[in-house]
Each structure stands twice: as structure tokens, then as C-alpha cells.
Tab-separated table of C-alpha atoms in Angstrom:
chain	number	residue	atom	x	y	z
A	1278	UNK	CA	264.236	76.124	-30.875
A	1279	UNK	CA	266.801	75.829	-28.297
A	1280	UNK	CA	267.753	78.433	-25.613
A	1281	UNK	CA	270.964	79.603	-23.541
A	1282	UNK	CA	270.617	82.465	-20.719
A	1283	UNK	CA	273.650	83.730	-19.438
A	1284	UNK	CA	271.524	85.576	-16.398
A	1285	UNK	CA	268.628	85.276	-13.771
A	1286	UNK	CA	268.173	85.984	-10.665
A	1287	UNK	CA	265.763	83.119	-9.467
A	1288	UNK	CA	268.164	81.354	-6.946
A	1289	UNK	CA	268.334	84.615	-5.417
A	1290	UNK	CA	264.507	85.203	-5.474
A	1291	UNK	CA	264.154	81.509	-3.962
A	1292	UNK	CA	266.784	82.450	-0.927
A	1293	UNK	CA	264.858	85.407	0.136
A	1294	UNK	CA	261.324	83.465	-0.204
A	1295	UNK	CA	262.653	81.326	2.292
A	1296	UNK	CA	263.920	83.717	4.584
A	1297	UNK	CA	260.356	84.560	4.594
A	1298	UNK	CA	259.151	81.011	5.277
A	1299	UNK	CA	257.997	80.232	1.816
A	1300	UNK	CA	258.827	76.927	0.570
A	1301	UNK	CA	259.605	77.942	-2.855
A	1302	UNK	CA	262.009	76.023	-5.556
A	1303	UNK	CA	262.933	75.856	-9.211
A	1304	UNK	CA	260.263	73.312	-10.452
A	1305	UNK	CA	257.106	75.471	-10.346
A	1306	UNK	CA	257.267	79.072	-8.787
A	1307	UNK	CA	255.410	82.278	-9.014
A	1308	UNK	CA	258.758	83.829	-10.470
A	1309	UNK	CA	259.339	84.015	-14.003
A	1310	UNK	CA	261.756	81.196	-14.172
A	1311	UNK	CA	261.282	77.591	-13.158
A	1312	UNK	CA	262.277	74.423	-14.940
A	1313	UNK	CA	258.774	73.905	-15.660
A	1314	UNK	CA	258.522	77.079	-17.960
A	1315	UNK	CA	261.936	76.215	-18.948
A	1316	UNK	CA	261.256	72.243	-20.212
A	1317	UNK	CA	257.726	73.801	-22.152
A	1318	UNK	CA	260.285	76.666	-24.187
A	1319	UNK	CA	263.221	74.281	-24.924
A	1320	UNK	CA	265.781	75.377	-22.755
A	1321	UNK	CA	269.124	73.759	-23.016
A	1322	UNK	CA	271.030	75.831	-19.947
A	1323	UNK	CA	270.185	78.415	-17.616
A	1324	UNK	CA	273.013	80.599	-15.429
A	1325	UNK	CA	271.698	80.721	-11.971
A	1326	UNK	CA	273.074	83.961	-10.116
A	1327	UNK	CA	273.629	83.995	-6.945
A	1328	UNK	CA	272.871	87.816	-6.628
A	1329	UNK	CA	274.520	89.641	-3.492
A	1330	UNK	CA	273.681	93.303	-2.963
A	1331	UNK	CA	275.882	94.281	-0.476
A	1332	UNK	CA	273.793	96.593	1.409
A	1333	UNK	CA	271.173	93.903	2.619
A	1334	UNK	CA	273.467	91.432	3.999
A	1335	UNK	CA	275.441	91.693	7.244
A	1336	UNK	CA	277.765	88.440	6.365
A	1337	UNK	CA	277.263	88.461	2.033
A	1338	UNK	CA	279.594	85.214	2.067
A	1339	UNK	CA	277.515	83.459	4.767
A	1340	UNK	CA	274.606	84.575	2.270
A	1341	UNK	CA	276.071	83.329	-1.003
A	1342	UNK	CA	277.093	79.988	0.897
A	1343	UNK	CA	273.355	79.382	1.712
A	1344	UNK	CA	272.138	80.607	-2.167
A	1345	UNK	CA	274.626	77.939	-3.618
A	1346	UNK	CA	273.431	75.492	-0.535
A	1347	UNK	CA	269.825	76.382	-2.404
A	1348	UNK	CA	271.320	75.438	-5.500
A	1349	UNK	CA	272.597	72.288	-5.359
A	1350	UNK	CA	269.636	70.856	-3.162
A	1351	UNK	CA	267.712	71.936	-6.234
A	1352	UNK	CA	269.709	70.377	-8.971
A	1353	UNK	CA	269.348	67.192	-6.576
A	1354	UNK	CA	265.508	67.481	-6.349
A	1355	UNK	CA	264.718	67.601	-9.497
A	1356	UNK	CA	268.067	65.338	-11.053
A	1357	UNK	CA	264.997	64.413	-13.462
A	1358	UNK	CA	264.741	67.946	-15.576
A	1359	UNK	CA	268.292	69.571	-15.180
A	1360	UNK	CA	271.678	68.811	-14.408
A	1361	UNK	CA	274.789	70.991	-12.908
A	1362	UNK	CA	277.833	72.053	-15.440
A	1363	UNK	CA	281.112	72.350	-14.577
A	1364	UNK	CA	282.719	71.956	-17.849
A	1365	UNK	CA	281.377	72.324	-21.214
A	1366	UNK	CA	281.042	68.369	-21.734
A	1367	UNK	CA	278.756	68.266	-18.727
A	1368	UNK	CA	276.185	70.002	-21.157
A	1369	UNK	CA	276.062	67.072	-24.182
A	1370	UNK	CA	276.134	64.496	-21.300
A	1371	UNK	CA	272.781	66.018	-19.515
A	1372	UNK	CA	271.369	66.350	-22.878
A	1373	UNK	CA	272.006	62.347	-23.876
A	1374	UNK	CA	270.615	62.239	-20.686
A	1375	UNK	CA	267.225	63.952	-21.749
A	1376	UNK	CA	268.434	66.677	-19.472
A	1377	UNK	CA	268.479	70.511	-19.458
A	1378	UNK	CA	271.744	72.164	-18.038
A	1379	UNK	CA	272.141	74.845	-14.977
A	1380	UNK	CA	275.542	76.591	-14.461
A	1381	UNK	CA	275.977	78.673	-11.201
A	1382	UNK	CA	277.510	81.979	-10.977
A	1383	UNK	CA	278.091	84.873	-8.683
A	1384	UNK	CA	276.402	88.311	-9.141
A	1385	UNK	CA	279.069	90.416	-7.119
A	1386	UNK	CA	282.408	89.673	-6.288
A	1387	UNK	CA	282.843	91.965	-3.328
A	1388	UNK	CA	281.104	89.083	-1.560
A	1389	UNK	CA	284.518	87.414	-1.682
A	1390	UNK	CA	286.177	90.287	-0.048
A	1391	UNK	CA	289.022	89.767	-2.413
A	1392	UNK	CA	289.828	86.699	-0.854
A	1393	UNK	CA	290.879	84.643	-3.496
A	1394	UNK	CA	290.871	81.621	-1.105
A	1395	UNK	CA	287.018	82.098	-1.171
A	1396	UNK	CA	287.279	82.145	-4.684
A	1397	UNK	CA	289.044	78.766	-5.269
A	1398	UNK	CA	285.927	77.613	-2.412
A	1399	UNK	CA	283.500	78.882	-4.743
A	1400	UNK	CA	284.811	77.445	-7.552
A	1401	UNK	CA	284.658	74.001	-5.554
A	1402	UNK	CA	281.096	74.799	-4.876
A	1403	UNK	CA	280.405	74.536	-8.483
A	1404	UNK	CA	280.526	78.560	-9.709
A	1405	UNK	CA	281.876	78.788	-12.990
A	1406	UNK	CA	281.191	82.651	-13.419
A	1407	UNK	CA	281.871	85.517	-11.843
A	1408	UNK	CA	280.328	89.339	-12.397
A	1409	UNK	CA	283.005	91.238	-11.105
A	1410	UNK	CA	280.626	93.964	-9.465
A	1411	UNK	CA	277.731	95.166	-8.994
A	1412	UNK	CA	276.518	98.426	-8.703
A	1413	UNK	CA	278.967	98.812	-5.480
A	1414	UNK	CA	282.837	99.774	-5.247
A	1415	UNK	CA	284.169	96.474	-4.101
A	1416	UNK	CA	288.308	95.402	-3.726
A	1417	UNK	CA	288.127	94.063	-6.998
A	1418	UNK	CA	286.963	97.327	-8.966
A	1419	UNK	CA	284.806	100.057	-9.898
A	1420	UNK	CA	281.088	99.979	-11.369
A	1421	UNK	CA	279.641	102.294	-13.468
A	1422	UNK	CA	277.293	104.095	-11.254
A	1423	UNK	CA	274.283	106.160	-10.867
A	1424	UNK	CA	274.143	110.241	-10.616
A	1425	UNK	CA	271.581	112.157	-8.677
A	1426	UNK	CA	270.761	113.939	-11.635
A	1427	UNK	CA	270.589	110.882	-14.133
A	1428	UNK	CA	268.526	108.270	-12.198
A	1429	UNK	CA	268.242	106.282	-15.504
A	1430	UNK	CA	271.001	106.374	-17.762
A	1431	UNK	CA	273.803	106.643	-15.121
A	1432	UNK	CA	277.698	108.127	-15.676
A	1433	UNK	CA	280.060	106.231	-17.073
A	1434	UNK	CA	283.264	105.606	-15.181
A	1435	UNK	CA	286.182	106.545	-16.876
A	1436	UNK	CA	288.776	106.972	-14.086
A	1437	UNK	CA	288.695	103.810	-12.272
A	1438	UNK	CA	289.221	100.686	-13.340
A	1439	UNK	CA	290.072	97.354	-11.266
A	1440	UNK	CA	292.172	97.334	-8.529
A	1441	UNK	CA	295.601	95.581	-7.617
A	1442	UNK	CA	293.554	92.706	-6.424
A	1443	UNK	CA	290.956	92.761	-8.907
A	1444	UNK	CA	293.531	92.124	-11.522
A	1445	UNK	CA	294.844	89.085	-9.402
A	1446	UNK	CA	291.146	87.709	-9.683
A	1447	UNK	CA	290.779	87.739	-13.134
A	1448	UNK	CA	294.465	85.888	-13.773
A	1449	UNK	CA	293.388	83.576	-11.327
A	1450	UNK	CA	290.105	82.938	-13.046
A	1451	UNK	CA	291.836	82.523	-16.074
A	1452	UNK	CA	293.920	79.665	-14.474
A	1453	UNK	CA	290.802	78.094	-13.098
A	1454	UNK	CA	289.218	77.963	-16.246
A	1455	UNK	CA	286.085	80.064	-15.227
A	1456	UNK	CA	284.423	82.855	-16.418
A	1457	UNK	CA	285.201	86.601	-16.342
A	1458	UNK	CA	281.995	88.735	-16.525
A	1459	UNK	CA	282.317	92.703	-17.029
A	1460	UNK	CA	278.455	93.217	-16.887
A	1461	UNK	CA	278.388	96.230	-14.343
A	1462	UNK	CA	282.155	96.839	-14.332
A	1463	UNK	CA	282.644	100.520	-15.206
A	1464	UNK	CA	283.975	101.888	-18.564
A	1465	UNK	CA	287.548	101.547	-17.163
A	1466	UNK	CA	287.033	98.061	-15.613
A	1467	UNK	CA	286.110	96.787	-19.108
A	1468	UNK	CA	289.640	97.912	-21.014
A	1469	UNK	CA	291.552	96.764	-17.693
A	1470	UNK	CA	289.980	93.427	-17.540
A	1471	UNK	CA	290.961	93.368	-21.575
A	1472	UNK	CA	294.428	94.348	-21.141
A	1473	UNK	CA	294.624	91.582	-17.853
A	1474	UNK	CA	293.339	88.632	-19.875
A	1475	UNK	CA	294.337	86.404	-22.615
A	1476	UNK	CA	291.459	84.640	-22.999
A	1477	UNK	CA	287.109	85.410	-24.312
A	1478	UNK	CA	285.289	86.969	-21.698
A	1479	UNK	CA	281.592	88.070	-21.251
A	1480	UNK	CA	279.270	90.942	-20.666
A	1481	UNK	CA	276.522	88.522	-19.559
A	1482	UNK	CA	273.985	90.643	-19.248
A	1483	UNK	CA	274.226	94.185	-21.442
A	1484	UNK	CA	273.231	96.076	-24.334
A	1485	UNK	CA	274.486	98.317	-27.108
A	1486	UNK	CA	274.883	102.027	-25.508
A	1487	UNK	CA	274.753	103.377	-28.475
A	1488	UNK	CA	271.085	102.093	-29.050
A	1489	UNK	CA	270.035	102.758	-24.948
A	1490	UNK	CA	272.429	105.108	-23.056
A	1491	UNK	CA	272.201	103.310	-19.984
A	1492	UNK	CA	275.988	102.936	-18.811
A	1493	UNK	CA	274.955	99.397	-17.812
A	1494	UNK	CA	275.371	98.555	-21.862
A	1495	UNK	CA	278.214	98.279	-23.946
A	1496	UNK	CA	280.011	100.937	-26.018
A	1497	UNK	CA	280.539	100.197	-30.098
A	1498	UNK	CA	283.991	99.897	-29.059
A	1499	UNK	CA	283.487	97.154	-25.839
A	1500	UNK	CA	281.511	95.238	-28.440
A	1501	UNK	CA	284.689	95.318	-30.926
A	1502	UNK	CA	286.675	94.283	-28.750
A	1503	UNK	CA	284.531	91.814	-27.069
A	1504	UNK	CA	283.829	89.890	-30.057
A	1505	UNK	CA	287.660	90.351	-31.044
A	1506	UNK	CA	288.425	88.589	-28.150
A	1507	UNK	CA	285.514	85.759	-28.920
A	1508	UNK	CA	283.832	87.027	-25.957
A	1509	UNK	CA	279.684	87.378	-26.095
A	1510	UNK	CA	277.234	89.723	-24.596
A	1511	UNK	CA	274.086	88.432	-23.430
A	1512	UNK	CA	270.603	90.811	-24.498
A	1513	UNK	CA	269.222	91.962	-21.406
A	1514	UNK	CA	265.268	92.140	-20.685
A	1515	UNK	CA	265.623	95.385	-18.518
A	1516	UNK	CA	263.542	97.565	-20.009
A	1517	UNK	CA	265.934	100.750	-19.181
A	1518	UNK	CA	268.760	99.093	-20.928
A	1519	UNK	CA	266.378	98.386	-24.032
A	1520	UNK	CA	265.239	102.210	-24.705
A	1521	UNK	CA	265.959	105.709	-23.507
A	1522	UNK	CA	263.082	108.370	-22.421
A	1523	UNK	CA	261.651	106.395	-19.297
A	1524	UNK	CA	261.858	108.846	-16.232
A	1525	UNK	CA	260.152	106.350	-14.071
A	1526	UNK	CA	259.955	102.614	-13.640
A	1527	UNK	CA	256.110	102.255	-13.477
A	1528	UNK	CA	256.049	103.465	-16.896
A	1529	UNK	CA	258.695	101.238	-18.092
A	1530	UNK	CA	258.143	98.363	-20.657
A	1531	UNK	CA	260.327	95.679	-22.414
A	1532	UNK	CA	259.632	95.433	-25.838
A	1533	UNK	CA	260.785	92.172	-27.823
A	1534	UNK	CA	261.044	94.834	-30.529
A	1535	UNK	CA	263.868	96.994	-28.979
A	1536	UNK	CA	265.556	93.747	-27.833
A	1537	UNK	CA	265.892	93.194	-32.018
A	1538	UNK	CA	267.068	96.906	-32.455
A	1539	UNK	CA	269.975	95.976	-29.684
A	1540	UNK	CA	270.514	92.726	-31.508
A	1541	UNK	CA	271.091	94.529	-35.021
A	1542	UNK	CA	273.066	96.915	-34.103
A	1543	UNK	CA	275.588	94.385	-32.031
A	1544	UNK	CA	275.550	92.693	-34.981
A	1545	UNK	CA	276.595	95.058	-37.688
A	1546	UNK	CA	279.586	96.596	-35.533
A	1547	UNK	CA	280.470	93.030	-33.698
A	1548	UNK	CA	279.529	90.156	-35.927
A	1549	UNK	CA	276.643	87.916	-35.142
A	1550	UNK	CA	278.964	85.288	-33.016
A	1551	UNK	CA	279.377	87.970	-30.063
A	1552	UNK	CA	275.739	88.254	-29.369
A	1553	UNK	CA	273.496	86.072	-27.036
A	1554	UNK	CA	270.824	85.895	-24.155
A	1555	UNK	CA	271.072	87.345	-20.505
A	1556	UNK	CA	267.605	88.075	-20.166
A	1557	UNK	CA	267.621	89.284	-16.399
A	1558	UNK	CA	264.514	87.490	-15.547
A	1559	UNK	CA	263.693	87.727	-11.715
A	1560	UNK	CA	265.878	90.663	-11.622
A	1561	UNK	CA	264.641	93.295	-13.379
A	1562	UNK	CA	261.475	95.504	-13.014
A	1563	UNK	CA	258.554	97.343	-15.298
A	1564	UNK	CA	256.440	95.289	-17.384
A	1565	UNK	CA	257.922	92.724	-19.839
A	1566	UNK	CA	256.978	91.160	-22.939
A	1567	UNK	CA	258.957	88.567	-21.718
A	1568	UNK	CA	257.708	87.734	-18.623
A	1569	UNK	CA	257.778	83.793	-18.315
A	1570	UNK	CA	260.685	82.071	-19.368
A	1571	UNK	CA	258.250	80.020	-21.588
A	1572	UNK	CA	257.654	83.151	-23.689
A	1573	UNK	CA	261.018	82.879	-24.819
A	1574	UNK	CA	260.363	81.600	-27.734
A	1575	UNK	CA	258.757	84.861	-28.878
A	1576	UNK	CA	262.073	86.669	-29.159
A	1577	UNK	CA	263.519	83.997	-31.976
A	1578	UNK	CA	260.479	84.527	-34.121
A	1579	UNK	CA	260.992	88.097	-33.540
A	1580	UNK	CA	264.565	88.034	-34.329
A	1581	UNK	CA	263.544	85.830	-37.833
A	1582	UNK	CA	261.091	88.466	-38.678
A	1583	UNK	CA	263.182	91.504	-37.866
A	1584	UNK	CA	265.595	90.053	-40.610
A	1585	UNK	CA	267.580	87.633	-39.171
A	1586	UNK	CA	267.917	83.896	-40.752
A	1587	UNK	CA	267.551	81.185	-39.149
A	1588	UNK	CA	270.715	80.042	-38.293
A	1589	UNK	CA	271.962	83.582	-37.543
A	1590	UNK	CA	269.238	82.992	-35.029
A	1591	UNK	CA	269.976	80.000	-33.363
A	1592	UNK	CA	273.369	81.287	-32.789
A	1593	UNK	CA	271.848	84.261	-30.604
A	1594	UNK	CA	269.424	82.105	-29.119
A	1595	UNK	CA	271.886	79.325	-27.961
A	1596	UNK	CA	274.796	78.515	-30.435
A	1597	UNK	CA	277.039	81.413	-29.660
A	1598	UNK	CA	276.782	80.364	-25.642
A	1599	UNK	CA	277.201	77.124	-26.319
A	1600	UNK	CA	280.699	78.078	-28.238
A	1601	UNK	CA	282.009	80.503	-26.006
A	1602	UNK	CA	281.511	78.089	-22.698
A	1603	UNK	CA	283.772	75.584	-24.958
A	1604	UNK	CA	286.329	77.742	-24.742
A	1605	UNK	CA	286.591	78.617	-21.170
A	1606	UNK	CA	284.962	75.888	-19.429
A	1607	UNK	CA	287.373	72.627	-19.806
């Protein structure tokens, strides 16, 4: 079996670990993923976030600079197990080459400050994939966000959308051939980011809302549209995007079974070509079934038993990825 994640947070995880004067990397770490766990479950490509919350970091692009600086001294050090893409025939070349694949993106675009000249720097640096926002108004657009009174689920924003200069990101993405990610964007971000583009773009990391009411996920709708648009949505690990009813995170746990229920249900309203991995690993909380990137395995034979065959399978698992980064990535 093959795998594709569209999300972790492990670069990140690494870049604080060393703020702390740990000498941590991607090899072997106590996280859950390293290339180690990744070469034992048959990974063929891992996105690397580079994960900026805006609140912890005084300079974010001086932060991000030094995560992709992480990065690429990485890919260098161990030029043995992985290799970099930058376009989508970078992937069959590392695999001739007995070779997994890493593609680096950016968790947060408010770390540009709408500068699109430090987008066009980024995209020299390598990043091939941008998530719009976080959980933060930025100048690019509005989140869906959290509510005193629904510390879970969240409100949907309905009202706000991207900005002038959000919209001039996403063209300009287009034009640079990288990825658009709406994973975080609020309800109105989504349809603008739609109605701004011409070509497939991803919700890297969400879920079906109307299986988990989490605003994080997407609507029956957003997943129409999505897979209208040949776009994909990667299943997320998070275990309050998986199931409603947890009031606290102690008590929350991801089940491989609800990340099934999320994967039906995409399927009967979007097709089985929209849906894919962005598993969250090293960024997510509560206890998880999945909690080693060499348990990944675990969620195909889950997916076979919970009715799936096996080639609708190896399109979640890695095939649908692999399509959708042919058509952006050139």
C-alpha cells in the first residue's frame, strides 16, 4: 500500500525543539512522523507545513524562513530516504530513484503580510502550497472561528470572505502553478476562493460537516463543488473534526472508524476522486488510533473492510493526491 498526506505539522514541531536546544530531525523523532515510520508504512509523499500561529511569533516571516531553512537541511541529510517536489515529475523521478517524496507548504498566509513579493520568495524556497489562514483574520481573509459558547464545534463565517488582496493571492498562485488550500478559510472564503479561481483546489486537511459539525470541515455543498472543480479534501486525524459530543480534549479520541464514516459520506455526495489524506499528525491533540505514521496502514484495511474496494482505496490512500498535484504542479 502506498500513502499521500496532504498535512503535518512535524517541521514545525522540529523548529520549536530546537529553539529549545534539542537536536531533533525527520529521520527518527519522538513525534509521530519521521521518515523512518514513513519508509516502514510505504509512504510515497508527505506535505511538510510550515505552521505559523501568529500569536507566538514576534517576526512570523523571520520564523517561516528558519522552518523552510529546517527543511531543506533535512531533505539534504537524509538525500538517501526522501527527495523535495516542485513539480509533479519530481515525484516518479525520486521514486526511480528508490526515493520517497516531501513537498513544503505554508500553514498561514498572514505570515506573508500580503506581500505577494514574499510569496514569489516562498515559492523560490520550494513551497508549493499555501493554507490561506489559520484560525486568525489575516489580509488575505477570514477563518471560521471559535465562539465562547461553542469551544468545539465553532461558528461558521458567513459574512466575510477574502479580502481585495486575498483575491490577488490566489490569481497569483494560480499563475505560479501552486496550490490554493481553503482548510481553515471560513464558509465565505471557500465560495470566494471558488468564484476567484479557474483551476482544482484543496481543503487539505477537513472533514464532512455534516458527519462532525466542527466548522473546520466541509459542507455537502463545499464537497460538490470541490470535487466539481477536481479539487480533493484530505481526512483529518483530529479527533474533534471526526465526531461531535466531546466537551473536552482529554476525553477526546480518533477513531479509524469515524475517519471511514467521513470517508463514506464524502464519497456518496462527492465521488470517490475528491477524497484523500491530511492526517494532521504532530498537530492535533487527544489520543489517536493513528498515532505513528507507520500505523497508517491501518486506515486502508479499515477503509477495505468498511466497504470500500481496493482500488477505490488506493485512490484515497494516494491515487487521488497523486492526480490532483498533476494538475497544478507543472
Amino acid at each position: 500500500m502506498r500513502i499521500a498526506d496532504m498535512h503535518c505539522d512535524t517541521v514545525s514541531k522540529i523548529y520549536k525543539a530546537r529553539g529549545r536546544g534539542e537536536n531533533l530531525g525527520l529521520r527518527a523523532n519522538n513525534f509521530s512522523v519521521d521518515l523512518e515510520g514513513m519508509r516502514k508504512a510505504g509512504y510515497l509523499l508527505q506535505f511538510f507545513a510550515c505552521f505559523i500561529d501568529m500569536a507566538e511569533y514576534d517576526e512570523p516571516y523571520e520564523a517561516l524562513m528558519g522552518m523552510i531553512d529546517i527543511f531543506d537541511g533535512e531533505i539534504q541529510k537524509n538525500a538517501d530516504l526522501i527527495g523535495r517536489v516542485l513539480c509533479y515529475d519530481d515525484i516518479g523521478r525520486n521514486t526511480e530513484n528508490n526515493r520517497m517524496s516531501a513537498l513544503l507548504t505554508l500553514e498561514e498566509g498572514g505570515a506573508l503580510g500580503g506581500s505577494i513579493e514574499k510569496l514569489h520568495k516562498i515559492y523560490e524556497r520550494g513551497v508549493r502550497l499555501v493554507t490561506l489562514t489559520w484560525n486568525y483574520e489575516n489580509e488575505l481573509g477570514y477563518p471560521n472561528y471559535r465562539d465562547e459558547n461553542e469551544p468545539v464545534c465553532g461558528r461558521a463565517r458567513t459574512d466575510s470572505g477574502l479580502k481585495e488582496r486575498g483575491v490577488e493571492f490566489v490569481k497569483e498562485m494560480e499563475r505560479l502553478h501552486m496550490i490554493v488550500d481553503v482548510s481553515h478559510l471560513g464558509d465565505a472564503g471557500f465560495y470566494d476562493v471558488a468564484a476567484n479561481t479557474a483551476k482544482p483546489f484543496a481543503a487539505s486537511h477537513s472533514n464532512a460537516r455534516s458527519v462532525a459539525s466542527n466548522v473546520r470541515n466541509l459542507t455537502d455543498d463545499m464537497i460538490r463543488i470541490l470535487a466539481d472543480r477536481g479539487g480533493i479534501t484530505g481526512i483529518n486525524f483530529c479527533p474533534t473534526f471526526l465526531r461531535d459530543g466531546y466537551t473536552r480534549e482529554e476525553d477526546c479520541v480518533s477513531y479509524i472508524s469515524d475517519m471511514v464514516r467521513h470517508a463514506i459520506h464524502i464519497r456518496n455526495i462527492g465521488g470517490i476522486e475528491v477524497i484523500g489524506l491530511g492526517s494532521d499528525l504532530d498537530g492535533i491533540g487527544g489520543r489517536l488510533e493513528i498515532d505513528k505514521c507507520s500505523r497508517m496502514p491501518l486506515l486502508g484495511e479499515a477503509l477495505h473492510d468498511g466497504g470500500f474496494s481496493y482500488d477505490e482505496v488506493d485512490l484515497i490512500m494516494y491515487k487521488n493526491v497523486l492526480r490532483f498535484i498533476r494538475d497544478i504542479l507543472k
